[in-house]
Amino acid sequence: MINGERLFLFSGEFHYYRLPSPGLWFDIAEKFKALEFNGVSFYFNWGYHSPKKGIYDFDGVRDVQKAFDAANAADLHVITRAGPYINAEVDCGGFPSWLMNMYDMARKSNPENDENSREWLDAIGKFLVPNQITNGGNVILNQIDNEYADNTDEYYMEMIKAKFKEDGMVVPTIFNDVGAPNGNWVNGPGSVDIYGWDSYPLGFDCANPTVWQNNRSTHWRDANERLNPDEPLALYEFQGGAFDPWGGPGYDACRQLVNERYAKVYYKNNYAQGATIQNLYMTYGGTSWGGLAKPSVYTSYDYGAPISEPGLMTPKGYEVKLQGTFFHSVKPFLTTEHFEPKYDNSDIILVDGLADVNTSTKFYIAQHWNTASEDLDEFHITMDTSDGKFEVPNKGKLVLNGRDAKILTSDYDFDSQHLVYSTSEIFTHQAMGSHDVMLVYAYEDEDGEFALKTPSKGDAKKIKIQTKDKSVTSSSLKKDVVQINYKHPKEGTTPIYISGAGEKDLLLLVAGYSSATRWWAPIVNPKNGDRVLIQGPYLVRSAKISTEDNSVTFSGDIDETTDIQVVVPESITSFKWNGKDIKMKPTGHGSWTGTLEFGKPQVEFTDLSKATWKYSPASPETDPDFDDSDWIKANHLKSNSVTVPDTYPILYADDYGYHTGNIWFRGTFNGTSEITGFNLTCHSGDASAWMVWLNGEYLGGYDVGNQDFTDLNGTLIDPEGKNVISILLWTTGHEDDWNADDNFKQARGFTKAELLGVNNQTIWSIDWKVQGNLGGEDLTDPVRGPYNEGGLYGERNGWHLPGFPDDEWEDVSIPETKNRTGVSWYRTSFEVTVPEGYDAPISLKFDDDTKTRYRALVFVNGWQLGRYANDLGPQTQFYLPKGILNTNSGENILAVAVIPLDEAAQIGQLTLEPYIVLKSGIPNVELVESPTYQDRTQ
Ligand code: GAL
């Protein structure tokens, strides 16, 4: 209950740090609202805000207050999940990289970790506390750590809780148990106020997108009754999509695996189990830009979520809207107890009963026992109502056709009507002045039966049914109950006018599934939850009624010229869409039809194949004479890493303050006639790669692991002089800390480096230097933050930044005509024009073969928005969010760093491409601050 109002907390996960454009947070929040979410769950990422111990940044793209504001503007309740540890497939699971060098264990109570954790909780608490609902904000629940189940320490949990409390957090604490109701932190020391768990029943194998690995759970209600009967059944993360690894099948496959059918079956099962808090992870996934990702995932974190990475609607998004609208409208659904209904075909079909505790309304949730069944199966339910017992349907059969689940309603007083039962699912209903409206749906061509009772002792025969659809029939089911039968139309929505049942006429709208997905029921009066109905648009963000001019104003998006139908109270006579008047024709009963014109938007963008590109070679570090005198000497003999070294000195980048992106190592040794070569063992995450040069000559590019470099005496090694090994390590982030065992402290670098052929080798046989991002933990570019820049020569010298003078560079074109050795940088400028009133999310696409293995970093206006691996894939399309991108004909700077794993690489085609063009009510998106080269060098 929030402020006395009973609700289903229907929340979606959103990570502000995965969308570096705060203006777009408002767009995403509106889309949450439009899809009927009433909550949003934010993980807060410690590492995103803290490059160094004691340093915290909440400005610009890190301004979390704006995330709260966006949620607030869309009326979303907020669940805060500030860790300190989170997971989320981010670097170190959300720990800042400087924790890599902490001696004590993380996620345990010990002086060092307590102090560090408190430092973060103190910093983030300043935003959480004032945004609590008790202080006028929208935060209602606050999570403690995440999935903390192995290697646990209750004093650590208590420490976090105490710190939050000390700082003024008063909303209930919650815990997200790992994978099932395992009972961690329900009771006793460390326990929270409202316990819950997460579940990913389909797993993450997007390569097999039709395989539903696990049946839905049928024991959660029992678990809730056993573990925490006085608390709501809370699913703090329920599978909303799936992540995809480097080399994986790509997010279209994940979208297919975790599709709208999945959403129907598994989410409805959650409701059958009694869940009243459900947070879909992810609802908008976004982008793991820069070095945000942990090694197992690539740049896009689309997640196959209900809202895609560029903010697009999806079939699952529409399905979620159908469900959310239902239980936000049909209030008895929020206060039910389970019962076992009678029904046939019960070996194949499972029907859960939910009976409202306040009224006689009952719900029947039907699904296949075998969740993955694709069969068409038929059944009847015996519905015991206050109007008598009914074998439902009276005519024909109920069906589940393939992977489907249905929530059927009986014995429900709505507006001035009394529904006896409906075999179609309810979308919503609304009293609209002189009449009532209800919209029901099912798959196209399925039969529907709708039974209504007449007012006290009325005669069903007197009920009048008016419709143009000839398939609609009506008869008396009982003296005072009318039964209406129909087919869900193949296209569009069938209106049926019913007079004489309730006090007022009822407009029953019967939709086929795909027509239903384009119905929206935006709330026009937040106080009483009144809605209006509109069908057709791609997206309806909101609606407002003005009594001054009797108008309704919709805000939304269309993807083409769209015929629309609206159903509003009769008092409404004029209509606006995104602020402009639209002409509508009345078709009776408060229904109007009209057309939203798409127009001919001139979305323009530079053709990158015709652009002038500038090129510079960019790996002088491979030259033996390169001056590395200002690099850090790798001379540590001890490390706090969990990776055990084989040789010394320690060659782990983090130990020297370099935590992200590309890292250079240079090793110098004096040649002797004995030395035949050397051996190196690279330790880094999935999809890492390293390239080696000796005295300027390329020796090879490798995956992590051990590598011998032999037979170099007599060729490359100078037996009398100085020899230089140069290594470029492409890192992919740090591991997370899933099991609370400090696994995130795994090294990024080399566990072994030794010369071959020599006896009496000492630690200092090779002198090592290491170089990462300019400044290390003392960021050169705090605006773009700790994950934006690595240690490439071009990054250290600001080549990715707007304003960098590249006039002296060579003119080239892309696709490249030359195979270039070593690292190459390319720069160009481009323009994008998206006319006002339209939205066209833009991407950069790579089109290449794999003739040479290479990786590339994409910088737009200095922001690293993509890590491309043409040897691994799967990602070839990179989202360039508006706000970072100037879409208003201004100049944008594109810099691409190409890092060959082979000796040379030749970059293929690059294209700008919109994902979609929408005529849109998108809120204004301001440009984010993008410091220039001059800002850096002044
Ligand atoms: C959950 C975890 C999330 C995320 C998810 C997979 O178990 O709590 O942080 O890692 O798995 O995407």
PDB file of N, CA and C in Angstrom, residues 836-913:
ATOM      1  N   GLU A 836      12.538  18.794 -36.500  1.00  0.00           N
ATOM      2  CA  GLU A 836      11.769  18.933 -35.271  1.00  0.00           C
ATOM      3  C   GLU A 836      10.483  18.129 -35.353  1.00  0.00           C
ATOM      4  N   GLY A 837      10.113  17.541 -34.241  1.00  0.00           N
ATOM      5  CA  GLY A 837       8.882  16.753 -34.215  1.00  0.00           C
ATOM      6  C   GLY A 837       9.110  15.310 -34.629  1.00  0.00           C
ATOM      7  N   TYR A 838      10.348  14.961 -34.934  1.00  0.00           N
ATOM      8  CA  TYR A 838      10.662  13.577 -35.302  1.00  0.00           C
ATOM      9  C   TYR A 838      11.756  13.047 -34.376  1.00  0.00           C
ATOM     10  N   ASP A 839      11.821  11.748 -34.311  1.00  0.00           N
ATOM     11  CA  ASP A 839      12.905  11.097 -33.581  1.00  0.00           C
ATOM     12  C   ASP A 839      13.493  10.056 -34.519  1.00  0.00           C
ATOM     13  N   ALA A 840      14.808  10.031 -34.615  1.00  0.00           N
ATOM     14  CA  ALA A 840      15.456   9.031 -35.468  1.00  0.00           C
ATOM     15  C   ALA A 840      16.744   8.599 -34.791  1.00  0.00           C
ATOM     16  N   PRO A 841      16.632   7.627 -33.876  1.00  0.00           N
ATOM     17  CA  PRO A 841      17.847   7.158 -33.207  1.00  0.00           C
ATOM     18  C   PRO A 841      18.851   6.630 -34.243  1.00  0.00           C
ATOM     19  N   ILE A 842      20.087   7.056 -34.087  1.00  0.00           N
ATOM     20  CA  ILE A 842      21.104   6.810 -35.127  1.00  0.00           C
ATOM     21  C   ILE A 842      22.114   5.766 -34.653  1.00  0.00           C
ATOM     22  N   SER A 843      22.607   4.996 -35.614  1.00  0.00           N
ATOM     23  CA  SER A 843      23.652   4.018 -35.300  1.00  0.00           C
ATOM     24  C   SER A 843      24.828   4.185 -36.248  1.00  0.00           C
ATOM     25  N   LEU A 844      25.951   3.638 -35.833  1.00  0.00           N
ATOM     26  CA  LEU A 844      27.103   3.494 -36.730  1.00  0.00           C
ATOM     27  C   LEU A 844      27.259   2.003 -36.995  1.00  0.00           C
ATOM     28  N   LYS A 845      27.304   1.663 -38.288  1.00  0.00           N
ATOM     29  CA  LYS A 845      27.380   0.238 -38.645  1.00  0.00           C
ATOM     30  C   LYS A 845      28.719  -0.107 -39.286  1.00  0.00           C
ATOM     31  N   PHE A 846      29.273  -1.222 -38.865  1.00  0.00           N
ATOM     32  CA  PHE A 846      30.474  -1.768 -39.507  1.00  0.00           C
ATOM     33  C   PHE A 846      30.024  -2.831 -40.499  1.00  0.00           C
ATOM     34  N   ASP A 847      30.631  -2.790 -41.684  1.00  0.00           N
ATOM     35  CA  ASP A 847      30.364  -3.850 -42.641  1.00  0.00           C
ATOM     36  C   ASP A 847      31.722  -4.310 -43.148  1.00  0.00           C
ATOM     37  N   ASP A 848      32.117  -5.510 -42.766  1.00  0.00           N
ATOM     38  CA  ASP A 848      33.478  -5.928 -43.084  1.00  0.00           C
ATOM     39  C   ASP A 848      33.548  -7.440 -43.162  1.00  0.00           C
ATOM     40  N   ASP A 849      34.587  -7.941 -43.824  1.00  0.00           N
ATOM     41  CA  ASP A 849      34.821  -9.379 -43.744  1.00  0.00           C
ATOM     42  C   ASP A 849      35.878  -9.593 -42.664  1.00  0.00           C
ATOM     43  N   THR A 850      36.308 -10.812 -42.510  1.00  0.00           N
ATOM     44  CA  THR A 850      37.251 -11.070 -41.428  1.00  0.00           C
ATOM     45  C   THR A 850      38.623 -11.410 -41.989  1.00  0.00           C
ATOM     46  N   LYS A 851      38.957 -10.729 -43.109  1.00  0.00           N
ATOM     47  CA  LYS A 851      40.254 -11.077 -43.726  1.00  0.00           C
ATOM     48  C   LYS A 851      41.430 -10.731 -42.805  1.00  0.00           C
ATOM     49  N   THR A 852      41.291  -9.689 -42.039  1.00  0.00           N
ATOM     50  CA  THR A 852      42.286  -9.445 -40.997  1.00  0.00           C
ATOM     51  C   THR A 852      41.549  -9.341 -39.682  1.00  0.00           C
ATOM     52  N   ARG A 853      42.199  -9.849 -38.648  1.00  0.00           N
ATOM     53  CA  ARG A 853      41.578  -9.779 -37.328  1.00  0.00           C
ATOM     54  C   ARG A 853      41.889  -8.410 -36.738  1.00  0.00           C
ATOM     55  N   TYR A 854      40.865  -7.695 -36.367  1.00  0.00           N
ATOM     56  CA  TYR A 854      41.150  -6.434 -35.680  1.00  0.00           C
ATOM     57  C   TYR A 854      40.030  -6.079 -34.722  1.00  0.00           C
ATOM     58  N   ARG A 855      40.369  -5.150 -33.847  1.00  0.00           N
ATOM     59  CA  ARG A 855      39.398  -4.573 -32.922  1.00  0.00           C
ATOM     60  C   ARG A 855      39.343  -3.077 -33.218  1.00  0.00           C
ATOM     61  N   ALA A 856      38.274  -2.446 -32.830  1.00  0.00           N
ATOM     62  CA  ALA A 856      38.197  -1.000 -33.037  1.00  0.00           C
ATOM     63  C   ALA A 856      37.442  -0.346 -31.896  1.00  0.00           C
ATOM     64  N   LEU A 857      37.844   0.868 -31.597  1.00  0.00           N
ATOM     65  CA  LEU A 857      37.113   1.695 -30.634  1.00  0.00           C
ATOM     66  C   LEU A 857      36.443   2.827 -31.396  1.00  0.00           C
ATOM     67  N   VAL A 858      35.197   3.074 -31.048  1.00  0.00           N
ATOM     68  CA  VAL A 858      34.445   4.134 -31.716  1.00  0.00           C
ATOM     69  C   VAL A 858      34.253   5.288 -30.737  1.00  0.00           C
ATOM     70  N   PHE A 859      34.705   6.461 -31.136  1.00  0.00           N
ATOM     71  CA  PHE A 859      34.480   7.657 -30.310  1.00  0.00           C
ATOM     72  C   PHE A 859      33.606   8.645 -31.070  1.00  0.00           C
ATOM     73  N   VAL A 860      32.538   9.091 -30.423  1.00  0.00           N
ATOM     74  CA  VAL A 860      31.712  10.140 -31.024  1.00  0.00           C
ATOM     75  C   VAL A 860      31.742  11.337 -30.080  1.00  0.00           C
ATOM     76  N   ASN A 861      32.202  12.443 -30.603  1.00  0.00           N
ATOM     77  CA  ASN A 861      32.378  13.657 -29.801  1.00  0.00           C
ATOM     78  C   ASN A 861      33.156  13.363 -28.516  1.00  0.00           C
ATOM     79  N   GLY A 862      34.112  12.458 -28.647  1.00  0.00           N
ATOM     80  CA  GLY A 862      35.001  12.141 -27.533  1.00  0.00           C
ATOM     81  C   GLY A 862      34.515  11.028 -26.623  1.00  0.00           C
ATOM     82  N   TRP A 863      33.278  10.578 -26.844  1.00  0.00           N
ATOM     83  CA  TRP A 863      32.698   9.532 -25.986  1.00  0.00           C
ATOM     84  C   TRP A 863      32.897   8.176 -26.651  1.00  0.00           C
ATOM     85  N   GLN A 864      33.426   7.230 -25.897  1.00  0.00           N
ATOM     86  CA  GLN A 864      33.683   5.907 -26.464  1.00  0.00           C
ATOM     87  C   GLN A 864      32.390   5.089 -26.415  1.00  0.00           C
ATOM     88  N   LEU A 865      31.779   4.949 -27.581  1.00  0.00           N
ATOM     89  CA  LEU A 865      30.445   4.328 -27.637  1.00  0.00           C
ATOM     90  C   LEU A 865      30.453   2.940 -28.238  1.00  0.00           C
ATOM     91  N   GLY A 866      31.641   2.422 -28.539  1.00  0.00           N
ATOM     92  CA  GLY A 866      31.623   1.083 -29.114  1.00  0.00           C
ATOM     93  C   GLY A 866      32.976   0.408 -29.092  1.00  0.00           C
ATOM     94  N   ARG A 867      32.924  -0.885 -28.767  1.00  0.00           N
ATOM     95  CA  ARG A 867      34.103  -1.736 -28.915  1.00  0.00           C
ATOM     96  C   ARG A 867      33.732  -2.806 -29.932  1.00  0.00           C
ATOM     97  N   TYR A 868      34.388  -2.732 -31.068  1.00  0.00           N
ATOM     98  CA  TYR A 868      34.060  -3.631 -32.170  1.00  0.00           C
ATOM     99  C   TYR A 868      35.141  -4.707 -32.263  1.00  0.00           C
ATOM    100  N   ALA A 869      34.738  -5.947 -32.486  1.00  0.00           N
ATOM    101  CA  ALA A 869      35.705  -7.040 -32.638  1.00  0.00           C
ATOM    102  C   ALA A 869      35.359  -7.797 -33.908  1.00  0.00           C
ATOM    103  N   ASN A 870      36.025  -7.482 -34.985  1.00  0.00           N
ATOM    104  CA  ASN A 870      35.597  -8.110 -36.240  1.00  0.00           C
ATOM    105  C   ASN A 870      35.997  -9.587 -36.293  1.00  0.00           C
ATOM    106  N   ASP A 871      36.893  -9.993 -35.386  1.00  0.00           N
ATOM    107  CA  ASP A 871      37.258 -11.411 -35.326  1.00  0.00           C
ATOM    108  C   ASP A 871      36.274 -12.210 -34.476  1.00  0.00           C
ATOM    109  N   LEU A 872      35.435 -11.546 -33.699  1.00  0.00           N
ATOM    110  CA  LEU A 872      34.537 -12.263 -32.777  1.00  0.00           C
ATOM    111  C   LEU A 872      33.067 -11.976 -33.016  1.00  0.00           C
ATOM    112  N   GLY A 873      32.774 -10.704 -33.231  1.00  0.00           N
ATOM    113  CA  GLY A 873      31.373 -10.315 -33.301  1.00  0.00           C
ATOM    114  C   GLY A 873      30.724 -10.457 -31.939  1.00  0.00           C
ATOM    115  N   PRO A 874      29.417 -10.458 -31.862  1.00  0.00           N
ATOM    116  CA  PRO A 874      28.525 -10.331 -33.000  1.00  0.00           C
ATOM    117  C   PRO A 874      28.154  -8.881 -33.324  1.00  0.00           C
ATOM    118  N   GLN A 875      28.539  -7.930 -32.487  1.00  0.00           N
ATOM    119  CA  GLN A 875      27.954  -6.593 -32.670  1.00  0.00           C
ATOM    120  C   GLN A 875      28.611  -5.844 -33.818  1.00  0.00           C
ATOM    121  N   THR A 876      27.783  -5.363 -34.750  1.00  0.00           N
ATOM    122  CA  THR A 876      28.281  -4.535 -35.848  1.00  0.00           C
ATOM    123  C   THR A 876      27.593  -3.174 -35.864  1.00  0.00           C
ATOM    124  N   GLN A 877      26.529  -3.035 -35.074  1.00  0.00           N
ATOM    125  CA  GLN A 877      25.761  -1.785 -35.092  1.00  0.00           C
ATOM    126  C   GLN A 877      25.829  -1.151 -33.709  1.00  0.00           C
ATOM    127  N   PHE A 878      26.246   0.105 -33.667  1.00  0.00           N
ATOM    128  CA  PHE A 878      26.469   0.788 -32.395  1.00  0.00           C
ATOM    129  C   PHE A 878      25.551   1.997 -32.276  1.00  0.00           C
ATOM    130  N   TYR A 879      24.880   2.076 -31.157  1.00  0.00           N
ATOM    131  CA  TYR A 879      23.900   3.144 -30.907  1.00  0.00           C
ATOM    132  C   TYR A 879      24.629   4.428 -30.509  1.00  0.00           C
ATOM    133  N   LEU A 880      24.281   5.529 -31.165  1.00  0.00           N
ATOM    134  CA  LEU A 880      24.876   6.835 -30.845  1.00  0.00           C
ATOM    135  C   LEU A 880      23.767   7.728 -30.291  1.00  0.00           C
ATOM    136  N   PRO A 881      23.626   7.758 -28.961  1.00  0.00           N
ATOM    137  CA  PRO A 881      22.446   8.441 -28.402  1.00  0.00           C
ATOM    138  C   PRO A 881      22.464   9.948 -28.643  1.00  0.00           C
ATOM    139  N   LYS A 882      21.282  10.432 -28.953  1.00  0.00           N
ATOM    140  CA  LYS A 882      21.037  11.868 -29.045  1.00  0.00           C
ATOM    141  C   LYS A 882      21.446  12.508 -27.719  1.00  0.00           C
ATOM    142  N   GLY A 883      22.017  13.678 -27.799  1.00  0.00           N
ATOM    143  CA  GLY A 883      22.523  14.296 -26.556  1.00  0.00           C
ATOM    144  C   GLY A 883      24.032  14.228 -26.558  1.00  0.00           C
ATOM    145  N   ILE A 884      24.568  13.020 -26.793  1.00  0.00           N
ATOM    146  CA  ILE A 884      25.992  12.902 -27.126  1.00  0.00           C
ATOM    147  C   ILE A 884      26.108  13.360 -28.577  1.00  0.00           C
ATOM    148  N   LEU A 885      25.179  12.846 -29.381  1.00  0.00           N
ATOM    149  CA  LEU A 885      25.141  13.160 -30.805  1.00  0.00           C
ATOM    150  C   LEU A 885      24.333  14.435 -31.010  1.00  0.00           C
ATOM    151  N   ASN A 886      24.880  15.326 -31.774  1.00  0.00           N
ATOM    152  CA  ASN A 886      24.118  16.501 -32.187  1.00  0.00           C
ATOM    153  C   ASN A 886      23.316  16.104 -33.423  1.00  0.00           C
ATOM    154  N   THR A 887      21.992  16.127 -33.296  1.00  0.00           N
ATOM    155  CA  THR A 887      21.144  15.709 -34.430  1.00  0.00           C
ATOM    156  C   THR A 887      20.489  16.920 -35.061  1.00  0.00           C
ATOM    157  N   ASN A 888      21.075  18.063 -34.783  1.00  0.00           N
ATOM    158  CA  ASN A 888      20.491  19.325 -35.206  1.00  0.00           C
ATOM    159  C   ASN A 888      21.388  20.030 -36.212  1.00  0.00           C
ATOM    160  N   SER A 889      21.983  19.270 -37.111  1.00  0.00           N
ATOM    161  CA  SER A 889      22.868  19.767 -38.166  1.00  0.00           C
ATOM    162  C   SER A 889      24.188  20.329 -37.653  1.00  0.00           C
ATOM    163  N   GLY A 890      24.486  20.146 -36.365  1.00  0.00           N
ATOM    164  CA  GLY A 890      25.787  20.609 -35.864  1.00  0.00           C
ATOM    165  C   GLY A 890      26.881  19.622 -36.230  1.00  0.00           C
ATOM    166  N   GLU A 891      28.119  19.982 -35.906  1.00  0.00           N
ATOM    167  CA  GLU A 891      29.228  19.101 -36.261  1.00  0.00           C
ATOM    168  C   GLU A 891      29.381  18.004 -35.206  1.00  0.00           C
ATOM    169  N   ASN A 892      29.566  16.793 -35.667  1.00  0.00           N
ATOM    170  CA  ASN A 892      29.918  15.680 -34.784  1.00  0.00           C
ATOM    171  C   ASN A 892      31.279  15.156 -35.219  1.00  0.00           C
ATOM    172  N   ILE A 893      32.076  14.763 -34.247  1.00  0.00           N
ATOM    173  CA  ILE A 893      33.397  14.224 -34.573  1.00  0.00           C
ATOM    174  C   ILE A 893      33.404  12.729 -34.312  1.00  0.00           C
ATOM    175  N   LEU A 894      33.781  12.001 -35.351  1.00  0.00           N
ATOM    176  CA  LEU A 894      33.900  10.551 -35.229  1.00  0.00           C
ATOM    177  C   LEU A 894      35.373  10.179 -35.294  1.00  0.00           C
ATOM    178  N   ALA A 895      35.847   9.465 -34.290  1.00  0.00           N
ATOM    179  CA  ALA A 895      37.223   8.962 -34.310  1.00  0.00           C
ATOM    180  C   ALA A 895      37.164   7.458 -34.121  1.00  0.00           C
ATOM    181  N   VAL A 896      37.874   6.743 -34.960  1.00  0.00           N
ATOM    182  CA  VAL A 896      37.890   5.286 -34.859  1.00  0.00           C
ATOM    183  C   VAL A 896      39.340   4.830 -34.732  1.00  0.00           C
ATOM    184  N   ALA A 897      39.605   4.107 -33.660  1.00  0.00           N
ATOM    185  CA  ALA A 897      40.947   3.550 -33.471  1.00  0.00           C
ATOM    186  C   ALA A 897      40.903   2.086 -33.887  1.00  0.00           C
ATOM    187  N   VAL A 898      41.778   1.711 -34.808  1.00  0.00           N
ATOM    188  CA  VAL A 898      41.794   0.329 -35.299  1.00  0.00           C
ATOM    189  C   VAL A 898      43.024  -0.368 -34.744  1.00  0.00           C
ATOM    190  N   ILE A 899      42.778  -1.468 -34.039  1.00  0.00           N
ATOM    191  CA  ILE A 899      43.855  -2.186 -33.377  1.00  0.00           C
ATOM    192  C   ILE A 899      43.950  -3.573 -33.996  1.00  0.00           C
ATOM    193  N   PRO A 900      44.928  -3.794 -34.858  1.00  0.00           N
ATOM    194  CA  PRO A 900      45.018  -5.096 -35.505  1.00  0.00           C
ATOM    195  C   PRO A 900      45.522  -6.153 -34.526  1.00  0.00           C
ATOM    196  N   LEU A 901      44.963  -7.335 -34.616  1.00  0.00           N
ATOM    197  CA  LEU A 901      45.554  -8.449 -33.881  1.00  0.00           C
ATOM    198  C   LEU A 901      46.582  -9.110 -34.786  1.00  0.00           C
ATOM    199  N   ASP A 902      46.320  -9.042 -36.093  1.00  0.00           N
ATOM    200  CA  ASP A 902      47.333  -9.448 -37.066  1.00  0.00           C
ATOM    201  C   ASP A 902      48.285  -8.271 -37.254  1.00  0.00           C
ATOM    202  N   GLU A 903      49.279  -8.489 -38.095  1.00  0.00           N
ATOM    203  CA  GLU A 903      50.288  -7.444 -38.238  1.00  0.00           C
ATOM    204  C   GLU A 903      49.673  -6.139 -38.761  1.00  0.00           C
ATOM    205  N   ALA A 904      48.700  -6.291 -39.641  1.00  0.00           N
ATOM    206  CA  ALA A 904      48.099  -5.106 -40.250  1.00  0.00           C
ATOM    207  C   ALA A 904      46.601  -5.326 -40.334  1.00  0.00           C
ATOM    208  N   ALA A 905      45.873  -4.246 -40.540  1.00  0.00           N
ATOM    209  CA  ALA A 905      44.417  -4.364 -40.695  1.00  0.00           C
ATOM    210  C   ALA A 905      43.934  -3.314 -41.672  1.00  0.00           C
ATOM    211  N   GLN A 906      42.801  -3.635 -42.253  1.00  0.00           N
ATOM    212  CA  GLN A 906      42.222  -2.738 -43.251  1.00  0.00           C
ATOM    213  C   GLN A 906      40.745  -2.615 -42.928  1.00  0.00           C
ATOM    214  N   ILE A 907      40.363  -1.468 -42.455  1.00  0.00           N
ATOM    215  CA  ILE A 907      38.981  -1.333 -41.986  1.00  0.00           C
ATOM    216  C   ILE A 907      38.016  -1.245 -43.173  1.00  0.00           C
ATOM    217  N   GLY A 908      36.867  -1.898 -42.989  1.00  0.00           N
ATOM    218  CA  GLY A 908      35.856  -1.948 -44.055  1.00  0.00           C
ATOM    219  C   GLY A 908      34.935  -0.741 -44.008  1.00  0.00           C
ATOM    220  N   GLN A 909      33.704  -0.997 -44.390  1.00  0.00           N
ATOM    221  CA  GLN A 909      32.779   0.119 -44.557  1.00  0.00           C
ATOM    222  C   GLN A 909      32.147   0.573 -43.231  1.00  0.00           C
ATOM    223  N   LEU A 910      31.964   1.854 -43.105  1.00  0.00           N
ATOM    224  CA  LEU A 910      31.241   2.421 -41.956  1.00  0.00           C
ATOM    225  C   LEU A 910      30.069   3.233 -42.476  1.00  0.00           C
ATOM    226  N   THR A 911      28.911   3.018 -41.870  1.00  0.00           N
ATOM    227  CA  THR A 911      27.715   3.725 -42.342  1.00  0.00           C
ATOM    228  C   THR A 911      26.928   4.254 -41.152  1.00  0.00           C
ATOM    229  N   LEU A 912      26.376   5.435 -41.331  1.00  0.00           N
ATOM    230  CA  LEU A 912      25.411   5.940 -40.347  1.00  0.00           C
ATOM    231  C   LEU A 912      24.042   5.460 -40.778  1.00  0.00           C
ATOM    232  N   GLU A 913      23.243   5.062 -39.813  1.00  0.00           N
ATOM    233  CA  GLU A 913      21.925   4.551 -40.193  1.00  0.00           C
ATOM    234  C   GLU A 913      20.938   4.735 -39.046  1.00  0.00           C
TER     235      GLU A 913
END
